[in-house]
Coordinates of C-alpha atoms and ligand atoms in Angstrom, one line a residue:
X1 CA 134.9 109.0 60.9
X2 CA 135.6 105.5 62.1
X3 CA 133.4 105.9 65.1
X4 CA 130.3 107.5 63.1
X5 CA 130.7 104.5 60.8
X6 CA 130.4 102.3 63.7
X7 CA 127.4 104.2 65.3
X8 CA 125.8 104.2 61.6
X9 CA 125.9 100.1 62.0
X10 CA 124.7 99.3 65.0
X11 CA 122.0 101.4 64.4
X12 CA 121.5 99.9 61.1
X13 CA 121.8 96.4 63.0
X14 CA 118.8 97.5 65.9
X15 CA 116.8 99.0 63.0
X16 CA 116.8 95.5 61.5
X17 CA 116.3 93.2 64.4
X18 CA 113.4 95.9 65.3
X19 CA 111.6 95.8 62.2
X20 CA 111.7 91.9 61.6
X21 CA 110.5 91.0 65.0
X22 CA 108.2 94.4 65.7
X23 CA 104.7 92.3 65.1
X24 CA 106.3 89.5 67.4
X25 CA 107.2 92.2 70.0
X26 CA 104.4 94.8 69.9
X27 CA 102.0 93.6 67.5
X28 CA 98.8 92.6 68.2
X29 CA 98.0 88.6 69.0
X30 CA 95.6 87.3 65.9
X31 CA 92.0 86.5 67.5
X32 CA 90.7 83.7 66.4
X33 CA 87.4 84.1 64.8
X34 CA 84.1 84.5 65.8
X35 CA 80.4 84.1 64.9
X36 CA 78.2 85.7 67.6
X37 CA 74.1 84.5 68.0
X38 CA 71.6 86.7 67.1
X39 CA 70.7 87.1 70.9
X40 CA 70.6 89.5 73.6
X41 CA 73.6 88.8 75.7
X42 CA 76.7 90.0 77.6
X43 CA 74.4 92.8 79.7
X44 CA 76.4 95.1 81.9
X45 CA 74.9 98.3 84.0
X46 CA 77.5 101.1 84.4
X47 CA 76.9 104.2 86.5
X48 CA 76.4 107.8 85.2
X49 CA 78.5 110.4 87.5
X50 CA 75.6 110.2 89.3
X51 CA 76.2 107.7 90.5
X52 CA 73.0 106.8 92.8
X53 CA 70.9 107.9 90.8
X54 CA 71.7 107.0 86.6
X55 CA 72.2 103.9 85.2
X56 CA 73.4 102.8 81.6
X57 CA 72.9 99.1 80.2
X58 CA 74.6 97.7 77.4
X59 CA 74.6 94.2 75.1
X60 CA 75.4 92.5 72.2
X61 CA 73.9 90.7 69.7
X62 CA 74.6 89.0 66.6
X63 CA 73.3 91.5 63.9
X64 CA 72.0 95.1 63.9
X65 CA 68.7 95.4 65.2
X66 CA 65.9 98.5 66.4
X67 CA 66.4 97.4 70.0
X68 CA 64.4 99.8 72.8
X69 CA 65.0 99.9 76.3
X70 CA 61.8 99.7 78.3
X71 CA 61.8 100.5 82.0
X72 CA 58.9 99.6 84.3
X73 CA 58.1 100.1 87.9
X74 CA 55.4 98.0 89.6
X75 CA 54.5 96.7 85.9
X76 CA 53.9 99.9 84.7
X77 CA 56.0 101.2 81.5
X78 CA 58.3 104.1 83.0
X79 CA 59.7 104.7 79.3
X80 CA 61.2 103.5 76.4
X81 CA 64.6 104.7 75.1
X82 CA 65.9 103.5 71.8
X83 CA 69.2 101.9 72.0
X84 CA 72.5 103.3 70.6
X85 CA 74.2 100.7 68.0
X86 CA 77.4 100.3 67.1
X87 CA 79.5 97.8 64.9
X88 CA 83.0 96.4 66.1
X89 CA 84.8 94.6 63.6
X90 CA 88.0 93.3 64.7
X91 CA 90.5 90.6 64.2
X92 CA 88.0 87.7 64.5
X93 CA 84.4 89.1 63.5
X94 CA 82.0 91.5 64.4
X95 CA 80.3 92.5 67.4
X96 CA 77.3 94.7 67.5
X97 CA 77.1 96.6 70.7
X98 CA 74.4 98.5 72.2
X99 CA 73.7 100.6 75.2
X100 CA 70.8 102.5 76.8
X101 CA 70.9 105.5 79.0
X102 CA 68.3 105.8 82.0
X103 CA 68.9 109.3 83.2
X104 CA 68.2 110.5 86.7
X105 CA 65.9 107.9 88.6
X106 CA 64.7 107.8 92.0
X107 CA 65.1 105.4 94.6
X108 CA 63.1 101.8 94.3
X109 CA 62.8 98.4 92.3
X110 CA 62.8 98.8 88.0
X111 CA 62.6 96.1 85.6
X112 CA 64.1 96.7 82.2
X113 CA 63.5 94.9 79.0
X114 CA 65.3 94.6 76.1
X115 CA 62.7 95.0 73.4
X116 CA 62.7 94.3 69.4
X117 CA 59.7 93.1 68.0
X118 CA 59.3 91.3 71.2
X119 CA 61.0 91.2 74.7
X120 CA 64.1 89.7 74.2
X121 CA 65.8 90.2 77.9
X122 CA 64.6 91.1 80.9
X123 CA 65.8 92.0 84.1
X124 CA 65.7 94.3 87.6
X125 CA 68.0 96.2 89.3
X126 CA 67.7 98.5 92.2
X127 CA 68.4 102.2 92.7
X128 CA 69.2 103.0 96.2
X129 CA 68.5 106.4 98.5
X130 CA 71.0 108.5 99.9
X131 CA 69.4 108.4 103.5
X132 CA 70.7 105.5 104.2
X133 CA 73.8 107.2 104.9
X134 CA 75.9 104.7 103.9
X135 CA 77.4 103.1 100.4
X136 CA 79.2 99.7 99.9
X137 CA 81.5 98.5 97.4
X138 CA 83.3 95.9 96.1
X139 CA 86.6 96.0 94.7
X140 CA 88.4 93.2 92.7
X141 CA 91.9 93.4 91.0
X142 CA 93.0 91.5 87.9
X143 CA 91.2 88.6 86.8
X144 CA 92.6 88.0 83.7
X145 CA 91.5 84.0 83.4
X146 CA 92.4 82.4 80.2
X147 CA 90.1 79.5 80.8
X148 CA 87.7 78.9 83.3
X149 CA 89.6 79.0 86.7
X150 CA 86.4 79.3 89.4
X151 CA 86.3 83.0 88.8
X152 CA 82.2 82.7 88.9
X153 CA 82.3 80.6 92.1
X154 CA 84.2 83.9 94.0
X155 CA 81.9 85.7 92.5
X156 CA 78.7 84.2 94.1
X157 CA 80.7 83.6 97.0
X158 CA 80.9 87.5 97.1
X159 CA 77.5 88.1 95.9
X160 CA 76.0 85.6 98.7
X161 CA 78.2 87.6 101.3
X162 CA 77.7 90.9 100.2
X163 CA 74.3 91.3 98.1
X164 CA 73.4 94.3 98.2
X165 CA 76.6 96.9 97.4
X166 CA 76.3 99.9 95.2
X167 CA 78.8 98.7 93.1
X168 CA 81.8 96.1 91.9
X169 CA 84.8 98.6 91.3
X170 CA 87.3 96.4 89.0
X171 CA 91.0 97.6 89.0
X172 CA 91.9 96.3 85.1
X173 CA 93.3 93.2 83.6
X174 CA 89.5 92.0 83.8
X175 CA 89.9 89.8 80.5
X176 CA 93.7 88.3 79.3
X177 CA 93.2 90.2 75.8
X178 CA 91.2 91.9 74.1
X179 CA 89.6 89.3 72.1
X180 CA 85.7 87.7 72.0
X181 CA 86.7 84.7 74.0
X182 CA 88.3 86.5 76.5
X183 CA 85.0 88.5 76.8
X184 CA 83.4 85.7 76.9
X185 CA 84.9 84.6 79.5
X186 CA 84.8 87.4 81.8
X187 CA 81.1 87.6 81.2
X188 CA 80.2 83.9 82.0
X189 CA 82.5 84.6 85.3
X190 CA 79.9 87.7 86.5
X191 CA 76.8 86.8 84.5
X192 CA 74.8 86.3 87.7
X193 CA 76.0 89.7 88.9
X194 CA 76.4 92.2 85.6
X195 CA 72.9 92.2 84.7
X196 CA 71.8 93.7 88.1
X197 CA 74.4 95.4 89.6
X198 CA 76.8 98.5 88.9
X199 CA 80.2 98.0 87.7
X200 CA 83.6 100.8 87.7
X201 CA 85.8 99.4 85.6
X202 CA 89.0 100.6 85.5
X203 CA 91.4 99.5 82.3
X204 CA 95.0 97.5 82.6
X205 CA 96.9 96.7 80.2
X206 CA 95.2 93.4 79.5
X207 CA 92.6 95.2 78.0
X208 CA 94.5 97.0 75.1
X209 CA 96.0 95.6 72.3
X210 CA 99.5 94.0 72.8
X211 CA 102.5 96.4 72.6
X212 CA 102.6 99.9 73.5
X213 CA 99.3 100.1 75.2
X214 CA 97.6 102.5 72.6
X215 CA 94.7 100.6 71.2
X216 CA 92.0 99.7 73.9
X217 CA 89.8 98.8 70.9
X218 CA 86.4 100.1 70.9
X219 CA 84.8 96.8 72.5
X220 CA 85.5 98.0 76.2
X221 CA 84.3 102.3 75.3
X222 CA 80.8 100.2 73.8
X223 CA 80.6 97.5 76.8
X224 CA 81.7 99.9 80.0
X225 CA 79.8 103.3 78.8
X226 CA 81.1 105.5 81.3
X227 CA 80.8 109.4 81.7
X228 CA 82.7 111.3 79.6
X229 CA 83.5 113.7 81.8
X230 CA 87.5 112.6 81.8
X231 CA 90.5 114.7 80.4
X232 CA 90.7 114.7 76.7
X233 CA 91.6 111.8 74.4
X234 CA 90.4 109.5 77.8
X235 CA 86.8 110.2 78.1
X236 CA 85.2 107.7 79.0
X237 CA 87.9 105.9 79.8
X238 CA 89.8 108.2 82.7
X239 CA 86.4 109.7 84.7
X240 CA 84.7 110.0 87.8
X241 CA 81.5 108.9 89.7
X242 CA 79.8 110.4 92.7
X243 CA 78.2 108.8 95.2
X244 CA 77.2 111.0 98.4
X245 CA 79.8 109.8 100.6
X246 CA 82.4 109.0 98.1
X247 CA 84.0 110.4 94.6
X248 CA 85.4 107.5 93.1
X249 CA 87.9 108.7 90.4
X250 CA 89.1 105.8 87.4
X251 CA 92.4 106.4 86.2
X252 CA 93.6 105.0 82.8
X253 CA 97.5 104.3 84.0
X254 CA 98.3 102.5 80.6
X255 CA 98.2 105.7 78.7
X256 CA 99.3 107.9 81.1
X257 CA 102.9 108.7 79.9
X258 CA 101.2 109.9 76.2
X259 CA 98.2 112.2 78.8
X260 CA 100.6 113.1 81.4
X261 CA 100.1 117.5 81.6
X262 CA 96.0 117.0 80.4
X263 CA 95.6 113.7 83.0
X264 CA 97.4 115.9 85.8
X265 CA 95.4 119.1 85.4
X266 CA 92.3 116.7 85.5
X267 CA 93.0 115.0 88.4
X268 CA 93.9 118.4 89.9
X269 CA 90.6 119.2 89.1
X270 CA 88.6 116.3 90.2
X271 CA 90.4 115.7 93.5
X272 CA 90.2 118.7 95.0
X273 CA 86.8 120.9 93.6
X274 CA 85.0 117.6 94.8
X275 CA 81.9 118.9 96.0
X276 CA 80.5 117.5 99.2
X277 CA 81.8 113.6 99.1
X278 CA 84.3 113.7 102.1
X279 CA 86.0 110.6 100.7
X280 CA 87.7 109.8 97.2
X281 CA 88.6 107.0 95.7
X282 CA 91.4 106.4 93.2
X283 CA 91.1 103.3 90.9
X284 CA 94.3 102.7 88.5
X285 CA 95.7 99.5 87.4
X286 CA 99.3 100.1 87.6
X287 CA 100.4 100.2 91.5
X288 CA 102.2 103.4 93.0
X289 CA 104.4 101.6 95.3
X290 CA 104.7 97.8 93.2
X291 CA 104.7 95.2 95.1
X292 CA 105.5 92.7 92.4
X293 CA 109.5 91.5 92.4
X294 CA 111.7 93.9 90.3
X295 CA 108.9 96.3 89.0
X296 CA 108.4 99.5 89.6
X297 CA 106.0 101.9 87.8
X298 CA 108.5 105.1 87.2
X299 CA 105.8 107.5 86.5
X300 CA 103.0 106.4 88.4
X301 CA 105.1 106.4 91.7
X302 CA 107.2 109.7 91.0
X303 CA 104.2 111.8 89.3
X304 CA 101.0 110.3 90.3
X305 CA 101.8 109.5 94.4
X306 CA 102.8 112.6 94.9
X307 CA 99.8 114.4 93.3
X308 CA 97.6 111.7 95.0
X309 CA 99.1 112.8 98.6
X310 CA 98.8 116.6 98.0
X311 CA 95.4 116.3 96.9
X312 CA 93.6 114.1 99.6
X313 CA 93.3 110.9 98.0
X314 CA 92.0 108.9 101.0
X315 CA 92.3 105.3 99.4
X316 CA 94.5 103.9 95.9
X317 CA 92.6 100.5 94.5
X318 CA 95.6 99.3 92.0
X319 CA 96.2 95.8 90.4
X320 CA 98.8 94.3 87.8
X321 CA 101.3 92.6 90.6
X322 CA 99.2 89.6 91.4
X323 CA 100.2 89.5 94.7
X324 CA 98.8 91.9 97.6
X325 CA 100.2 94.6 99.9
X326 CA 99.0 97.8 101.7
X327 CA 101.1 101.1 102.7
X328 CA 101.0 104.6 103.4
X329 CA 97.9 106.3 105.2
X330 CA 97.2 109.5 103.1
X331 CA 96.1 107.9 101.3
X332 CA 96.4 104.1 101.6
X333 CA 97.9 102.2 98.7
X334 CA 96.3 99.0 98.2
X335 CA 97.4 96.5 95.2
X336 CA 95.0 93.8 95.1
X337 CA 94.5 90.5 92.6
X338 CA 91.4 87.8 92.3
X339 CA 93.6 85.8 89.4
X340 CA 94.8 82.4 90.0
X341 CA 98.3 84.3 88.7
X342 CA 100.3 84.9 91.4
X343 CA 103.9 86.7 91.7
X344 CA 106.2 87.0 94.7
X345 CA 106.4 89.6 96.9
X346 CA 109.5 91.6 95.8
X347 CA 110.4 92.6 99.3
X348 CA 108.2 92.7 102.4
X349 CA 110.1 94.6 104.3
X350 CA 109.1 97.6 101.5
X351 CA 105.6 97.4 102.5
X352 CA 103.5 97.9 105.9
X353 CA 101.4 94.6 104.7
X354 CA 102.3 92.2 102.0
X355 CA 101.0 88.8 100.9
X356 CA 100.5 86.6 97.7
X357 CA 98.9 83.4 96.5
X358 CA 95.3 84.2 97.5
X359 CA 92.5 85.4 95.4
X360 CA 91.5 88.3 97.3
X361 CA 88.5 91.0 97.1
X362 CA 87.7 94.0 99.6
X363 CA 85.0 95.1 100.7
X364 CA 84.1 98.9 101.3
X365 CA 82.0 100.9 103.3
X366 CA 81.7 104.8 103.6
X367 CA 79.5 106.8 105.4
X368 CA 79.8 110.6 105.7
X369 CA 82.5 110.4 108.3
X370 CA 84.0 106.8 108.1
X371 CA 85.7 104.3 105.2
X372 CA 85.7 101.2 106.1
X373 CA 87.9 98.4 104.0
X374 CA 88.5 94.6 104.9
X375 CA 89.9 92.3 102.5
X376 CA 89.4 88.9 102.8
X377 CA 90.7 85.9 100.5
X378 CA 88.3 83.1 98.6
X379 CA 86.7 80.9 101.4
X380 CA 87.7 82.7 103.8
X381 CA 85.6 83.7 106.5
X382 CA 87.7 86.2 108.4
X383 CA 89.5 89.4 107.0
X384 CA 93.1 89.4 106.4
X385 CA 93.5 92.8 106.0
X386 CA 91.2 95.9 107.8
X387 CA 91.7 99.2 108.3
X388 CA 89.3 102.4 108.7
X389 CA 89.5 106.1 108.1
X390 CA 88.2 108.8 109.9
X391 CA 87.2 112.5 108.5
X392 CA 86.7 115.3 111.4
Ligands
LIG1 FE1 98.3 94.2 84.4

């Protein structure tokens, strides 16, 4: 009796500290508020899961508005595809979010315009052919600035080096919360890349709402439109993209202990009925082996390494440890980071290739039989880290 009066207590006692400090602990950060200009701004092209061929654009603006998409080749209007709105209020105003879907397009130059009553953005970008045999990537890990922090000089430096990839493949923690100024400063950091060129975004944790990683908000789902061809309660979020050479698979790691049996049979899926792409790519923010001192992601490294392995997974692009290291070979684990955040290395001797205090990016190449990955750190001229992998 004496003992269940004690239990009764101390649960009474952990109830109370939980309750009074439960919006300190997991409750969301206020944003501060907001006013958005009536302007086109913030545009981002996404790939559809075809990947070479379809193209979504979104933006924001201040108000709602009738906006069209027109698309033009050599001056001439292609088509025009009315915009899909929607509102976002949160914390610290409103957001009004719009996106356009291209469908299928073949290879060559477009313009687009962002049309009301007049043009009120335009811009190009480029949709490549599958006979060159070969796709390129990008891939950055967290960002995460919380003021400016040169972010858009590595990402000129990058573009300069590397113009013409298919895509920038982001591994989370893009923005340090979820909140306009954060966006804001993500977007001023890639402005002179977003407008032109695809971006895979995967989420981290820096993206959702403080606390127990269940509110993503619906500003990233309107901004990154992906396919929604992900298991269910992740579309959109979780999903895949093909490019000839490559399937390149987003995971959503900061949900996955409330998907785990529908994220598994997915992946299943997805990794192994992958048509003719002889590489895959896994992007997920939270690292397999962590290289970051005293962490370690229990689920990811006990449920998701092993399915990984036993599926083919040629290559793992993972963030969240600010700090960089590289094991394993089927597939190769690579935690990565491009914030001026850095942690220690937990311990080297854990890894095949460990390092910290740079901000690093890689840059990927696959053609039908080869994946090639260096990674190189800001200024740098010469690689740090290379590897290749080979398919019979
Ligand atoms: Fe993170």
């Amino acid at each position: 009796m004496r003992k269940l009066y004690i239990g009764s207590q101390i649960l009474l006692v952990i109830g109370a500290i939980l309750g009074i400090n439960w919006d300190k602990w997991f409750g969301d950060l206020p944003e501060p508020d907001f006013v958005l200009p009536d302007k086109v701004q913030r545009l981002f092209i996404t790939p559809g899961e075809d990947a070479l061929h379809e193209r979504t654009l979104s933006w924001v603006s201040g108000s709602k508005r009738a906006f069209c998409l027109d698309l033009l080749r050599d001056s001439t209007l292609l088509k025009r595809i009315h915009a899909a709105h929607h509102v976002v209020k949160s914390g610290g105003g409103t957001t009004h979010l719009y996106h356009a879907k291209t469908g299928a397009l073949t290879e060559g130059a477009y313009t687009y315009r962002v049309v009301d009553e007049d043009i009120e953005y335009e811009g190009n970008f480029r949709i490549k052919g599958a006979n060159t045999g070969r796709q390129s990537f990008i891939y950055i890990g967290d960002i995460q600035d919380r003021w400016p922090s040169g972010t858009d000089t590595l990402v000129m430096e990058v573009q300069d080096r590397f113009p013409d990839v298919d895509a920038w493949i982001f591994g989370g923690d893009m923005i340090e919360r979820p909140h306009d100024r954060h966006w804001a400063l993500f977007y001023d950091a890639v402005k002179t890349l977003a407008p032109s060129t695809p971006f895979i975004p995967a989420t981290g944790n820096h993206e959702y709402e403080m606390g127990l990683n269940t509110d993503l908000g619906d500003r990233w789902v309107h901004t990154f439109v992906m396919p929604h061809n992900g298991p269910k309660y992740r579309e959109g979020i979780t999903y895949y993209v093909d490019y000839p050479n490559v399937r390149i698979v987003c995971v959503d790691t900061n949900t996955y202990e409330w998907n785990l049996p529908q994220t598994n049979t997915w992946l299943q899926r997805v990794l192994t009925e992958r048509r003719d792409s002889p590489f895959v790519i896994v992007v997920g923010h939270h690292a397999v082996h962590s290289v970051r001192k005293g962490r370690k992601n229990y689920l990811v490294h006990h449920l998701l390494g092993p399915l990984y392995e036993s599926c083919g997974v040629d290559l793992v692009l993972q963030g969240h440890d600010h700090a960089y290291a590289r094991d394993g070979q089927n597939p190769v684990y690579i935690v990565s980071t491009a914030a001026v955040k850095h942690y220690a290395v937990g311990d080297p001797e854990a890894h095949d290739f460990s390092t910290t205090g740079g901000r690093y990016y890689q840059h990927l190449q696959v053609t039908p039989d080869t994946l090639f990955y260096t990674a190189y750190d800001k200024g740098e001229n010469e690689p740090f880290d290379q590897f290749f992998i080979t398919k019979e």
